[in-house]
PDB file of C-alpha atoms in Angstrom:
ATOM      1  CA  MET A  23      58.203  -3.640  10.892  1.00  0.00           C
ATOM      2  CA  ALA A  24      55.834  -3.178   7.930  1.00  0.00           C
ATOM      3  CA  GLN A  25      53.082  -0.676   8.434  1.00  0.00           C
ATOM      4  CA  HIS A  26      49.659  -1.267   6.961  1.00  0.00           C
ATOM      5  CA  PRO A  27      48.111   1.681   5.177  1.00  0.00           C
ATOM      6  CA  VAL A  28      45.291   3.359   7.038  1.00  0.00           C
ATOM      7  CA  THR A  29      41.937   2.912   5.288  1.00  0.00           C
ATOM      8  CA  ASN A  30      39.715   5.918   5.744  1.00  0.00           C
ATOM      9  CA  PRO A  31      35.952   5.411   5.778  1.00  0.00           C
ATOM     10  CA  PRO A  32      34.169   6.591   2.628  1.00  0.00           C
ATOM     11  CA  THR A  33      32.858  10.108   2.744  1.00  0.00           C
ATOM     12  CA  GLY A  34      30.717  12.381   0.609  1.00  0.00           C
ATOM     13  CA  ALA A  35      29.181  10.795  -2.488  1.00  0.00           C
ATOM     14  CA  ALA A  36      30.777   7.403  -1.792  1.00  0.00           C
ATOM     15  CA  ALA A  37      29.256   7.241   1.675  1.00  0.00           C
ATOM     16  CA  GLY A  38      25.915   8.457   0.359  1.00  0.00           C
ATOM     17  CA  GLY A  39      25.924   5.829  -2.375  1.00  0.00           C
ATOM     18  CA  GLY A  40      26.707   3.095   0.122  1.00  0.00           C
ATOM     19  CA  MET A  41      23.897   4.272   2.388  1.00  0.00           C
ATOM     20  CA  ILE A  42      21.426   4.234  -0.515  1.00  0.00           C
ATOM     21  CA  ARG A  43      22.487   0.764  -1.667  1.00  0.00           C
ATOM     22  CA  ALA A  44      22.250  -0.565   1.880  1.00  0.00           C
ATOM     23  CA  ALA A  45      18.716   0.805   2.222  1.00  0.00           C
ATOM     24  CA  LEU A  46      17.690  -0.733  -1.123  1.00  0.00           C
ATOM     25  CA  LYS A  47      19.206  -4.084  -0.144  1.00  0.00           C
ATOM     26  CA  CYS A  48      17.350  -3.960   3.174  1.00  0.00           C
ATOM     27  CA  ALA A  49      14.014  -2.856   1.694  1.00  0.00           C
ATOM     28  CA  PHE A  50      13.827  -5.315  -1.203  1.00  0.00           C
ATOM     29  CA  PRO A  51      13.165  -8.515   0.831  1.00  0.00           C
ATOM     30  CA  TYR A  52      10.215  -6.815   2.522  1.00  0.00           C
ATOM     31  CA  THR A  53       8.621  -6.216  -0.883  1.00  0.00           C
ATOM     32  CA  ILE A  54       8.989  -9.745  -2.264  1.00  0.00           C
ATOM     33  CA  PRO A  55       5.504 -10.895  -1.074  1.00  0.00           C
ATOM     34  CA  ILE A  56       4.048  -7.701  -2.559  1.00  0.00           C
ATOM     35  CA  PHE A  57       5.924  -8.421  -5.787  1.00  0.00           C
ATOM     36  CA  ALA A  58       4.265 -11.846  -6.028  1.00  0.00           C
ATOM     37  CA  GLY A  59       0.803 -10.491  -5.258  1.00  0.00           C
ATOM     38  CA  PHE A  60       1.057  -7.371  -7.398  1.00  0.00           C
ATOM     39  CA  TRP A  61       2.181  -9.236 -10.498  1.00  0.00           C
ATOM     40  CA  PHE A  62      -0.960 -11.333 -10.371  1.00  0.00           C
ATOM     41  CA  LEU A  63      -3.307  -8.514  -9.354  1.00  0.00           C
ATOM     42  CA  GLY A  64      -1.732  -5.946 -11.646  1.00  0.00           C
ATOM     43  CA  MET A  65      -1.845  -8.216 -14.674  1.00  0.00           C
ATOM     44  CA  THR A  66      -5.441  -9.052 -13.826  1.00  0.00           C
ATOM     45  CA  TYR A  67      -6.254  -5.348 -13.758  1.00  0.00           C
ATOM     46  CA  GLY A  68      -4.476  -4.750 -17.074  1.00  0.00           C
ATOM     47  CA  ILE A  69      -6.319  -7.647 -18.719  1.00  0.00           C
ATOM     48  CA  TYR A  70      -9.600  -6.444 -17.233  1.00  0.00           C
ATOM     49  CA  MET A  71      -9.076  -3.012 -18.766  1.00  0.00           C
ATOM     50  CA  ASN A  72      -8.121  -4.491 -22.103  1.00  0.00           C
ATOM     51  CA  VAL A  73     -11.168  -6.735 -22.378  1.00  0.00           C
ATOM     52  CA  SER A  74     -13.268  -3.722 -21.351  1.00  0.00           C
ATOM     53  CA  GLY A  75     -12.097  -1.921 -24.479  1.00  0.00           C
ATOM     54  CA  PHE A  76      -9.060   0.107 -23.322  1.00  0.00           C
ATOM     55  CA  SER A  77      -5.521  -0.053 -24.716  1.00  0.00           C
ATOM     56  CA  PHE A  78      -2.511  -0.778 -22.515  1.00  0.00           C
ATOM     57  CA  LEU A  79      -1.880   2.980 -22.212  1.00  0.00           C
ATOM     58  CA  TYR A  80      -4.858   3.285 -19.867  1.00  0.00           C
ATOM     59  CA  PRO A  81      -3.629   0.851 -17.185  1.00  0.00           C
ATOM     60  CA  LEU A  82      -0.127   2.318 -17.601  1.00  0.00           C
ATOM     61  CA  LEU A  83      -1.233   5.902 -16.971  1.00  0.00           C
ATOM     62  CA  MET A  84      -3.848   5.045 -14.336  1.00  0.00           C
ATOM     63  CA  SER A  85      -1.446   2.904 -12.323  1.00  0.00           C
ATOM     64  CA  LEU A  86       1.101   5.734 -12.444  1.00  0.00           C
ATOM     65  CA  THR A  87      -1.283   8.511 -11.456  1.00  0.00           C
ATOM     66  CA  ILE A  88      -4.079   6.948  -9.382  1.00  0.00           C
ATOM     67  CA  PHE A  89      -1.992   4.138  -7.879  1.00  0.00           C
ATOM     68  CA  GLY A  90      -4.933   2.783  -5.916  1.00  0.00           C
ATOM     69  CA  GLY A  91      -5.890  -0.738  -6.911  1.00  0.00           C
ATOM     70  CA  SER A  92      -9.463  -0.683  -5.618  1.00  0.00           C
ATOM     71  CA  LEU A  93     -10.205   2.659  -7.252  1.00  0.00           C
ATOM     72  CA  GLU A  94      -8.547   1.627 -10.496  1.00  0.00           C
ATOM     73  CA  PHE A  95     -10.847  -1.382 -10.811  1.00  0.00           C
ATOM     74  CA  VAL A  96     -13.892   0.786 -10.079  1.00  0.00           C
ATOM     75  CA  ALA A  97     -12.622   3.453 -12.496  1.00  0.00           C
ATOM     76  CA  VAL A  98     -13.156   1.027 -15.377  1.00  0.00           C
ATOM     77  CA  SER A  99     -16.921   1.124 -14.843  1.00  0.00           C
ATOM     78  CA  MET A 100     -16.728   4.909 -14.304  1.00  0.00           C
ATOM     79  CA  LEU A 101     -15.075   5.347 -17.682  1.00  0.00           C
ATOM     80  CA  LEU A 102     -17.722   3.206 -19.367  1.00  0.00           C
ATOM     81  CA  ALA A 103     -20.660   4.982 -17.678  1.00  0.00           C
ATOM     82  CA  PRO A 104     -21.966   8.501 -18.378  1.00  0.00           C
ATOM     83  CA  TYR A 105     -19.655  11.069 -16.782  1.00  0.00           C
ATOM     84  CA  VAL A 106     -21.019  12.378 -13.471  1.00  0.00           C
ATOM     85  CA  PRO A 107     -18.138  14.280 -11.827  1.00  0.00           C
ATOM     86  CA  VAL A 108     -19.673  14.725  -8.364  1.00  0.00           C
ATOM     87  CA  GLN A 109     -20.592  11.052  -8.118  1.00  0.00           C
ATOM     88  CA  CYS A 110     -17.116  10.030  -9.335  1.00  0.00           C
ATOM     89  CA  PHE A 111     -15.493  12.287  -6.739  1.00  0.00           C
ATOM     90  CA  LEU A 112     -17.604  10.942  -3.895  1.00  0.00           C
ATOM     91  CA  MET A 113     -17.007   7.360  -4.993  1.00  0.00           C
ATOM     92  CA  ALA A 114     -13.246   7.932  -5.135  1.00  0.00           C
ATOM     93  CA  LEU A 115     -13.333   9.585  -1.707  1.00  0.00           C
ATOM     94  CA  MET A 116     -15.271   6.698  -0.190  1.00  0.00           C
ATOM     95  CA  ILE A 117     -13.000   4.044  -1.672  1.00  0.00           C
ATOM     96  CA  GLN A 118      -9.714   5.734  -0.794  1.00  0.00           C
ATOM     97  CA  ALA A 119     -10.782   7.374   2.502  1.00  0.00           C
ATOM     98  CA  ARG A 120      -8.715   4.870   4.474  1.00  0.00           C
ATOM     99  CA  HIS A 121      -5.578   6.671   3.232  1.00  0.00           C
ATOM    100  CA  LEU A 122      -6.514   9.644   5.417  1.00  0.00           C
ATOM    101  CA  PHE A 123      -6.023   7.396   8.424  1.00  0.00           C
ATOM    102  CA  TYR A 124      -2.867   5.870   6.981  1.00  0.00           C
ATOM    103  CA  GLY A 125      -1.472   9.387   6.735  1.00  0.00           C
ATOM    104  CA  ILE A 126      -2.276  10.152  10.363  1.00  0.00           C
ATOM    105  CA  ALA A 127      -0.483   6.980  11.447  1.00  0.00           C
ATOM    106  CA  MET A 128       2.638   7.919   9.447  1.00  0.00           C
ATOM    107  CA  LEU A 129       2.948  11.564  10.568  1.00  0.00           C
ATOM    108  CA  ASP A 130       5.784  10.909  13.003  1.00  0.00           C
ATOM    109  CA  LYS A 131       7.599   8.446  10.745  1.00  0.00           C
ATOM    110  CA  PHE A 132       7.712  10.901   7.820  1.00  0.00           C
ATOM    111  CA  LYS A 133       9.056  13.838   9.848  1.00  0.00           C
ATOM    112  CA  GLY A 134      12.347  15.272   8.654  1.00  0.00           C
ATOM    113  CA  LEU A 135      12.534  13.273   5.426  1.00  0.00           C
ATOM    114  CA  GLY A 136      12.869  16.313   3.153  1.00  0.00           C
ATOM    115  CA  TRP A 137      12.155  15.846  -0.544  1.00  0.00           C
ATOM    116  CA  LYS A 138      11.237  12.184  -0.050  1.00  0.00           C
ATOM    117  CA  LYS A 139       8.154  13.043   1.992  1.00  0.00           C
ATOM    118  CA  PRO A 140       5.881  14.196  -0.923  1.00  0.00           C
ATOM    119  CA  TYR A 141       6.597  11.001  -2.855  1.00  0.00           C
ATOM    120  CA  LEU A 142       6.097   8.813   0.224  1.00  0.00           C
ATOM    121  CA  ILE A 143       2.693  10.439   0.733  1.00  0.00           C
ATOM    122  CA  TYR A 144       1.763  10.042  -2.923  1.00  0.00           C
ATOM    123  CA  GLY A 145       2.973   6.444  -3.231  1.00  0.00           C
ATOM    124  CA  MET A 146       1.509   5.076   0.010  1.00  0.00           C
ATOM    125  CA  CYS A 147      -0.768   2.155  -0.814  1.00  0.00           C
ATOM    126  CA  ASP A 148      -2.156  -0.464   1.574  1.00  0.00           C
ATOM    127  CA  GLU A 149       0.795  -2.802   1.210  1.00  0.00           C
ATOM    128  CA  THR A 150       3.430  -0.068   1.444  1.00  0.00           C
ATOM    129  CA  PHE A 151       1.739   1.336   4.543  1.00  0.00           C
ATOM    130  CA  SER A 152       1.726  -2.105   6.129  1.00  0.00           C
ATOM    131  CA  ILE A 153       5.478  -2.529   5.577  1.00  0.00           C
ATOM    132  CA  ASN A 154       6.608   0.998   6.468  1.00  0.00           C
ATOM    133  CA  CYS A 155       4.398   1.135   9.535  1.00  0.00           C
ATOM    134  CA  SER A 156       5.470  -2.171  11.037  1.00  0.00           C
ATOM    135  CA  ALA A 157       8.972  -2.921   9.700  1.00  0.00           C
ATOM    136  CA  GLU A 158      11.818  -2.984  12.210  1.00  0.00           C
ATOM    137  CA  ILE A 159      14.547  -1.111  10.335  1.00  0.00           C
ATOM    138  CA  PRO A 160      18.020  -2.426  11.267  1.00  0.00           C
ATOM    139  CA  GLU A 161      20.481  -0.087  12.930  1.00  0.00           C
ATOM    140  CA  GLY A 162      22.626   1.723  10.381  1.00  0.00           C
ATOM    141  CA  ILE A 163      19.955   1.739   7.663  1.00  0.00           C
ATOM    142  CA  ASP A 164      18.685   5.185   6.730  1.00  0.00           C
ATOM    143  CA  ARG A 165      14.988   5.373   7.593  1.00  0.00           C
ATOM    144  CA  GLY A 166      14.049   7.767   4.789  1.00  0.00           C
ATOM    145  CA  TRP A 167      15.733   5.748   2.053  1.00  0.00           C
ATOM    146  CA  PHE A 168      14.212   2.524   3.406  1.00  0.00           C
ATOM    147  CA  TYR A 169      10.696   4.014   3.199  1.00  0.00           C
ATOM    148  CA  PHE A 170      11.507   5.446  -0.221  1.00  0.00           C
ATOM    149  CA  PHE A 171      12.610   2.147  -1.748  1.00  0.00           C
ATOM    150  CA  VAL A 172       9.720   0.171  -0.271  1.00  0.00           C
ATOM    151  CA  THR A 173       7.347   2.705  -1.855  1.00  0.00           C
ATOM    152  CA  LEU A 174       9.200   2.873  -5.175  1.00  0.00           C
ATOM    153  CA  LEU A 175       9.562  -0.891  -5.593  1.00  0.00           C
ATOM    154  CA  ASN A 176       5.903  -1.556  -4.800  1.00  0.00           C
ATOM    155  CA  GLN A 177       4.758   1.086  -7.270  1.00  0.00           C
ATOM    156  CA  PHE A 178       7.104  -0.286  -9.923  1.00  0.00           C
ATOM    157  CA  TYR A 179       5.666  -3.795  -9.453  1.00  0.00           C
ATOM    158  CA  TRP A 180       2.127  -2.493  -9.866  1.00  0.00           C
ATOM    159  CA  VAL A 181       2.777  -0.224 -12.874  1.00  0.00           C
ATOM    160  CA  ALA A 182       4.835  -2.852 -14.710  1.00  0.00           C
ATOM    161  CA  SER A 183       2.360  -5.671 -14.119  1.00  0.00           C
ATOM    162  CA  ALA A 184      -0.690  -3.557 -15.014  1.00  0.00           C
ATOM    163  CA  THR A 185       0.980  -2.440 -18.239  1.00  0.00           C
ATOM    164  CA  LEU A 186       2.007  -6.004 -19.104  1.00  0.00           C
ATOM    165  CA  GLY A 187      -1.538  -7.206 -18.438  1.00  0.00           C
ATOM    166  CA  GLY A 188      -2.851  -4.495 -20.740  1.00  0.00           C
ATOM    167  CA  VAL A 189      -0.539  -5.728 -23.499  1.00  0.00           C
ATOM    168  CA  LEU A 190      -1.234  -9.430 -22.975  1.00  0.00           C
ATOM    169  CA  GLY A 191      -4.985  -8.848 -22.759  1.00  0.00           C
ATOM    170  CA  SER A 192      -5.101  -8.533 -26.531  1.00  0.00           C
ATOM    171  CA  PHE A 193      -3.857 -12.110 -26.891  1.00  0.00           C
ATOM    172  CA  ILE A 194      -5.794 -13.761 -24.041  1.00  0.00           C
ATOM    173  CA  HIS A 195      -9.437 -14.688 -24.432  1.00  0.00           C
ATOM    174  CA  PHE A 196     -11.347 -16.189 -21.502  1.00  0.00           C
ATOM    175  CA  ASN A 197     -14.280 -15.513 -19.241  1.00  0.00           C
ATOM    176  CA  THR A 198     -13.283 -12.484 -17.118  1.00  0.00           C
ATOM    177  CA  GLU A 199     -16.250 -12.638 -14.733  1.00  0.00           C
ATOM    178  CA  GLY A 200     -15.019 -12.198 -11.165  1.00  0.00           C
ATOM    179  CA  LEU A 201     -11.684 -10.550 -11.984  1.00  0.00           C
ATOM    180  CA  ASP A 202     -12.685  -7.457 -10.025  1.00  0.00           C
ATOM    181  CA  PHE A 203     -12.796  -9.611  -6.851  1.00  0.00           C
ATOM    182  CA  VAL A 204      -9.025  -9.998  -6.717  1.00  0.00           C
ATOM    183  CA  MET A 205      -8.506  -6.834  -4.651  1.00  0.00           C
ATOM    184  CA  THR A 206     -10.901  -8.142  -2.012  1.00  0.00           C
ATOM    185  CA  ALA A 207      -8.902 -11.364  -1.936  1.00  0.00           C
ATOM    186  CA  MET A 208      -5.697  -9.372  -1.530  1.00  0.00           C
ATOM    187  CA  PHE A 209      -7.098  -7.474   1.467  1.00  0.00           C
ATOM    188  CA  VAL A 210      -8.148 -10.757   3.082  1.00  0.00           C
ATOM    189  CA  VAL A 211      -4.609 -12.117   2.671  1.00  0.00           C
ATOM    190  CA  ILE A 212      -3.084  -8.956   4.186  1.00  0.00           C
ATOM    191  CA  PHE A 213      -5.473  -9.195   7.141  1.00  0.00           C
ATOM    192  CA  LEU A 214      -4.600 -12.851   7.726  1.00  0.00           C
ATOM    193  CA  GLU A 215      -0.864 -12.086   7.555  1.00  0.00           C
ATOM    194  CA  GLN A 216      -1.273  -9.362  10.180  1.00  0.00           C
ATOM    195  CA  TRP A 217      -3.373 -11.716  12.318  1.00  0.00           C
ATOM    196  CA  LEU A 218      -0.674 -14.403  12.244  1.00  0.00           C
ATOM    197  CA  LYS A 219       2.070 -11.871  12.907  1.00  0.00           C
ATOM    198  CA  GLU A 220       0.488 -10.300  15.996  1.00  0.00           C
ATOM    199  CA  LYS A 221       0.296 -12.109  19.336  1.00  0.00           C
ATOM    200  CA  HIS A 222      -2.651 -10.019  20.514  1.00  0.00           C
ATOM    201  CA  HIS A 223      -5.609  -9.337  18.240  1.00  0.00           C
ATOM    202  CA  VAL A 224      -7.362  -6.407  19.906  1.00  0.00           C
ATOM    203  CA  SER A 225      -6.816  -4.146  16.886  1.00  0.00           C
ATOM    204  CA  GLU A 226      -8.117  -6.769  14.482  1.00  0.00           C
ATOM    205  CA  TRP A 227     -11.239  -7.381  16.579  1.00  0.00           C
ATOM    206  CA  ILE A 228     -11.877  -3.635  16.733  1.00  0.00           C
ATOM    207  CA  GLY A 229     -11.657  -3.457  12.949  1.00  0.00           C
ATOM    208  CA  LEU A 230     -13.970  -6.417  12.464  1.00  0.00           C
ATOM    209  CA  ALA A 231     -16.531  -5.172  14.985  1.00  0.00           C
ATOM    210  CA  ALA A 232     -16.527  -1.644  13.554  1.00  0.00           C
ATOM    211  CA  SER A 233     -16.865  -2.941   9.993  1.00  0.00           C
ATOM    212  CA  VAL A 234     -19.761  -5.286  10.747  1.00  0.00           C
ATOM    213  CA  GLY A 235     -21.547  -2.745  12.960  1.00  0.00           C
ATOM    214  CA  CYS A 236     -21.264   0.111  10.449  1.00  0.00           C
ATOM    215  CA  LEU A 237     -22.248  -2.209   7.595  1.00  0.00           C
ATOM    216  CA  LEU A 238     -25.459  -3.097   9.402  1.00  0.00           C
ATOM    217  CA  LEU A 239     -26.162   0.521  10.375  1.00  0.00           C
ATOM    218  CA  PHE A 240     -25.224   2.402   7.218  1.00  0.00           C
ATOM    219  CA  GLY A 241     -25.437  -0.197   4.444  1.00  0.00           C
ATOM    220  CA  ALA A 242     -22.868  -1.441   1.953  1.00  0.00           C
ATOM    221  CA  ASP A 243     -22.642   1.862   0.054  1.00  0.00           C
ATOM    222  CA  ASN A 244     -21.978   4.155   3.028  1.00  0.00           C
ATOM    223  CA  PHE A 245     -20.220   2.174   5.752  1.00  0.00           C
ATOM    224  CA  LEU A 246     -16.536   2.776   4.907  1.00  0.00           C
ATOM    225  CA  ILE A 247     -15.958   6.266   6.351  1.00  0.00           C
ATOM    226  CA  PRO A 248     -17.998   5.606   9.555  1.00  0.00           C
ATOM    227  CA  THR A 249     -15.987   2.414   9.994  1.00  0.00           C
ATOM    228  CA  MET A 250     -12.689   4.291   9.723  1.00  0.00           C
ATOM    229  CA  ILE A 251     -13.882   6.915  12.208  1.00  0.00           C
ATOM    230  CA  CYS A 252     -14.939   4.224  14.698  1.00  0.00           C
ATOM    231  CA  ILE A 253     -11.616   2.399  14.331  1.00  0.00           C
ATOM    232  CA  LEU A 254      -9.634   5.620  14.766  1.00  0.00           C
ATOM    233  CA  ALA A 255     -11.634   6.592  17.866  1.00  0.00           C
ATOM    234  CA  ALA A 256     -11.317   3.143  19.429  1.00  0.00           C
ATOM    235  CA  LEU A 257      -7.582   2.817  18.775  1.00  0.00           C
ATOM    236  CA  THR A 258      -6.972   6.343  20.065  1.00  0.00           C
ATOM    237  CA  ALA A 259      -8.877   5.576  23.266  1.00  0.00           C
ATOM    238  CA  LEU A 260      -7.018   2.287  23.734  1.00  0.00           C
ATOM    239  CA  ARG A 261      -3.637   3.519  22.543  1.00  0.00           C
ATOM    240  CA  ARG A 262      -1.807   3.393  25.878  1.00  0.00           C
ATOM    241  CA  PRO A 263      -3.132  -0.036  26.951  1.00  0.00           C
ATOM    242  CA  LEU A 264      -2.265  -1.468  23.534  1.00  0.00           C
ATOM    243  CA  GLU A 265       1.247  -0.001  23.573  1.00  0.00           C
ATOM    244  CA  LYS A 266       1.780  -1.268  27.114  1.00  0.00           C
ATOM    245  CA  GLU A 267       0.626  -4.720  26.053  1.00  0.00           C
ATOM    246  CA  ARG A 268       3.106  -4.717  23.177  1.00  0.00           C
ATOM    247  CA  GLY A 269       5.939  -3.384  25.309  1.00  0.00           C
ATOM    248  CA  VAL A 270       6.022   0.032  23.640  1.00  0.00           C
ATOM    249  CA  THR A 271       6.537   3.120  25.769  1.00  0.00           C
ATOM    250  CA  ALA A 272       4.056   5.815  24.825  1.00  0.00           C
ATOM    251  CA  PRO A 273       5.380   9.387  24.607  1.00  0.00           C
TER     252      PRO A 273
END
């Protein structure tokens, strides 16, 4: 009777390579909507920088180092205005303060990820946070590599599109008024996607109420950080009821 050879499972580098490829294959579909949005927004940003008098190197380097769409748009006016370092720092802090709260939400998810953790912290934008925070990672897919590829792919989309927009801006001539509104439009789309995805909208209503209330109390220039504090306090207070409602067992 013929005996079939025993096939041993891959080990070492082969197994590691298969695990990495599986994580990339799993992560990529999650980033496709971001790919579509970032190519439009990133090219818009690159064109906006070009028509403002900057070469394509500026959107390339700024998208690599800052990697914060809202701040990058505002940075154009900062570069054109007289340099006031304290004001620039405070403006950057106000615009990107929400990332402090993103980081708090991802503390448990980033535990034990080794060398990937610094890059995941650095590369966490709004869209990447939304995916990594809410994605249901299939069994057998390495969590760290999944987070890594979601972050890497999203940053690649943004850097490539911003650079391409900076190059094409030299050949495109049109009225650019309103281009800086595209990030606001992107945030509205993300909010609507989360609204449609969730069955219960307590978190969304908390965010809306806190935003409107703090806007009325503190004004348009100072409402962002108070809003984040109010949202964090409210969600912390309602954490257990919300998790119970969603069928999640709180530790």
